[in-house]
GROMACS .gro file of C-alpha atoms in nm:
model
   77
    1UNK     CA    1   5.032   9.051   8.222
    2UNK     CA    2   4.928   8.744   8.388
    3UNK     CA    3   4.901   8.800   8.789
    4UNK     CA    4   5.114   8.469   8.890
    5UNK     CA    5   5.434   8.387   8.824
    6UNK     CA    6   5.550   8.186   8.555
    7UNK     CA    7   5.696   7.942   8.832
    8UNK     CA    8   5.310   7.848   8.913
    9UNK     CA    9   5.033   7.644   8.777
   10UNK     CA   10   4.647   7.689   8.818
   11UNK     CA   11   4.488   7.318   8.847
   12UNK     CA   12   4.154   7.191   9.035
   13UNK     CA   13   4.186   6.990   9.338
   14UNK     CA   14   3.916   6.817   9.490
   15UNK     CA   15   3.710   7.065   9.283
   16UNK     CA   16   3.882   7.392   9.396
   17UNK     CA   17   4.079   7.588   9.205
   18UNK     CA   18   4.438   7.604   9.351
   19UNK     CA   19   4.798   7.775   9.238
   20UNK     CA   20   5.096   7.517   9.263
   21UNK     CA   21   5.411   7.560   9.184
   22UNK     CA   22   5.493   7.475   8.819
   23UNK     CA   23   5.664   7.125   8.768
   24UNK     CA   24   5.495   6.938   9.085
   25UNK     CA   25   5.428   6.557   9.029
   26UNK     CA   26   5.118   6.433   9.189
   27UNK     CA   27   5.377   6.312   9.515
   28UNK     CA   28   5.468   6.636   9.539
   29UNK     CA   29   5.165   6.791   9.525
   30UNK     CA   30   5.032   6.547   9.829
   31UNK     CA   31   5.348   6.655  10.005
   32UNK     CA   32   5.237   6.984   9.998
   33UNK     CA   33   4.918   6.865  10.113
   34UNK     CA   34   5.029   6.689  10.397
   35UNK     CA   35   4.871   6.373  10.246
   36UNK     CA   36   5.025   6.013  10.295
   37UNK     CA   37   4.967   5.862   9.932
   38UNK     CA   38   4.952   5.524  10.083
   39UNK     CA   39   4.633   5.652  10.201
   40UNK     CA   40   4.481   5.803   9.896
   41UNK     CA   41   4.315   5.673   9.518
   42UNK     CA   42   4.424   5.973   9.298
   43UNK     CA   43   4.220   6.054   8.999
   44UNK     CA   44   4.381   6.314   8.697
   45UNK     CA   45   4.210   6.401   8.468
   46UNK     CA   46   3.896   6.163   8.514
   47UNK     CA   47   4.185   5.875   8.505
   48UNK     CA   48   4.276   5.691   8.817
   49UNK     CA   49   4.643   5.668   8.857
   50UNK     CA   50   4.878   5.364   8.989
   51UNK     CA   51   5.029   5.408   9.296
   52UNK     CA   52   5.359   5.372   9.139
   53UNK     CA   53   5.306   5.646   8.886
   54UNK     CA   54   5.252   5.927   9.191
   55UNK     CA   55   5.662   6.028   9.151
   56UNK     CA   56   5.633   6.017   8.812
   57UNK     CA   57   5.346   6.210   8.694
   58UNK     CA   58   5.377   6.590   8.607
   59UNK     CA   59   5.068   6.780   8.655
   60UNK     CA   60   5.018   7.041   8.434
   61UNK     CA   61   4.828   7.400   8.395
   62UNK     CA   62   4.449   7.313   8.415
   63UNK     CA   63   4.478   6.934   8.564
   64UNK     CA   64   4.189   6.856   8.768
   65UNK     CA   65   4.268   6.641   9.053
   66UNK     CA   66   4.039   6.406   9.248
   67UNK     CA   67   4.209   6.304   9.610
   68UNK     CA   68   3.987   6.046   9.782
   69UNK     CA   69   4.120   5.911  10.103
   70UNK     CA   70   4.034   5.525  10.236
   71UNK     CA   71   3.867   5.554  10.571
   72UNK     CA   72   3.849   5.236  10.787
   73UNK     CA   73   3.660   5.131  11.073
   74UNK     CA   74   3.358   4.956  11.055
   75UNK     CA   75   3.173   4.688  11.306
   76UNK     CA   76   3.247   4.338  11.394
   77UNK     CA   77   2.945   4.088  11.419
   0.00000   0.00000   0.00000
């Protein structure tokens, strides 16, 4: 028998492996990473996904997720 529940998910985020719970969309999932999407470029599956497609998009067992946040800053001539 399989050692996590059937209410979780294994997937890869940011290249470690990580249990969530089964049913998350990729919003959820940055909720439960404390990550403002506004913030973030959000790559599934070697696909970069919309913005708008965030509350929409299931993740599933085995989804590998690439979170890349924008930084600012920078100098002024």
């Amino acid at each position: 028998m399989c050692a996590r529940g059937l209410d979780t998910m294994q997937m890869q985020v940011n290249g470690e492996q990580r249990t969530v719970q089964a049913g998350l969309t990729v919003a959820g999932l940055l909720t439960e990473l404390d990550i403002r999407p506004d913030r973030v470029a959000v790559e599934l599956n070697m696909t970069i996904l919309d913005r708008n497609e965030f509350d929409r998009r299931s993740l599933q067992e085995g989804d590998r997720i690439e979170i890349i946040s924008f930084i600012g800053g920078g100098q002024g001539a």
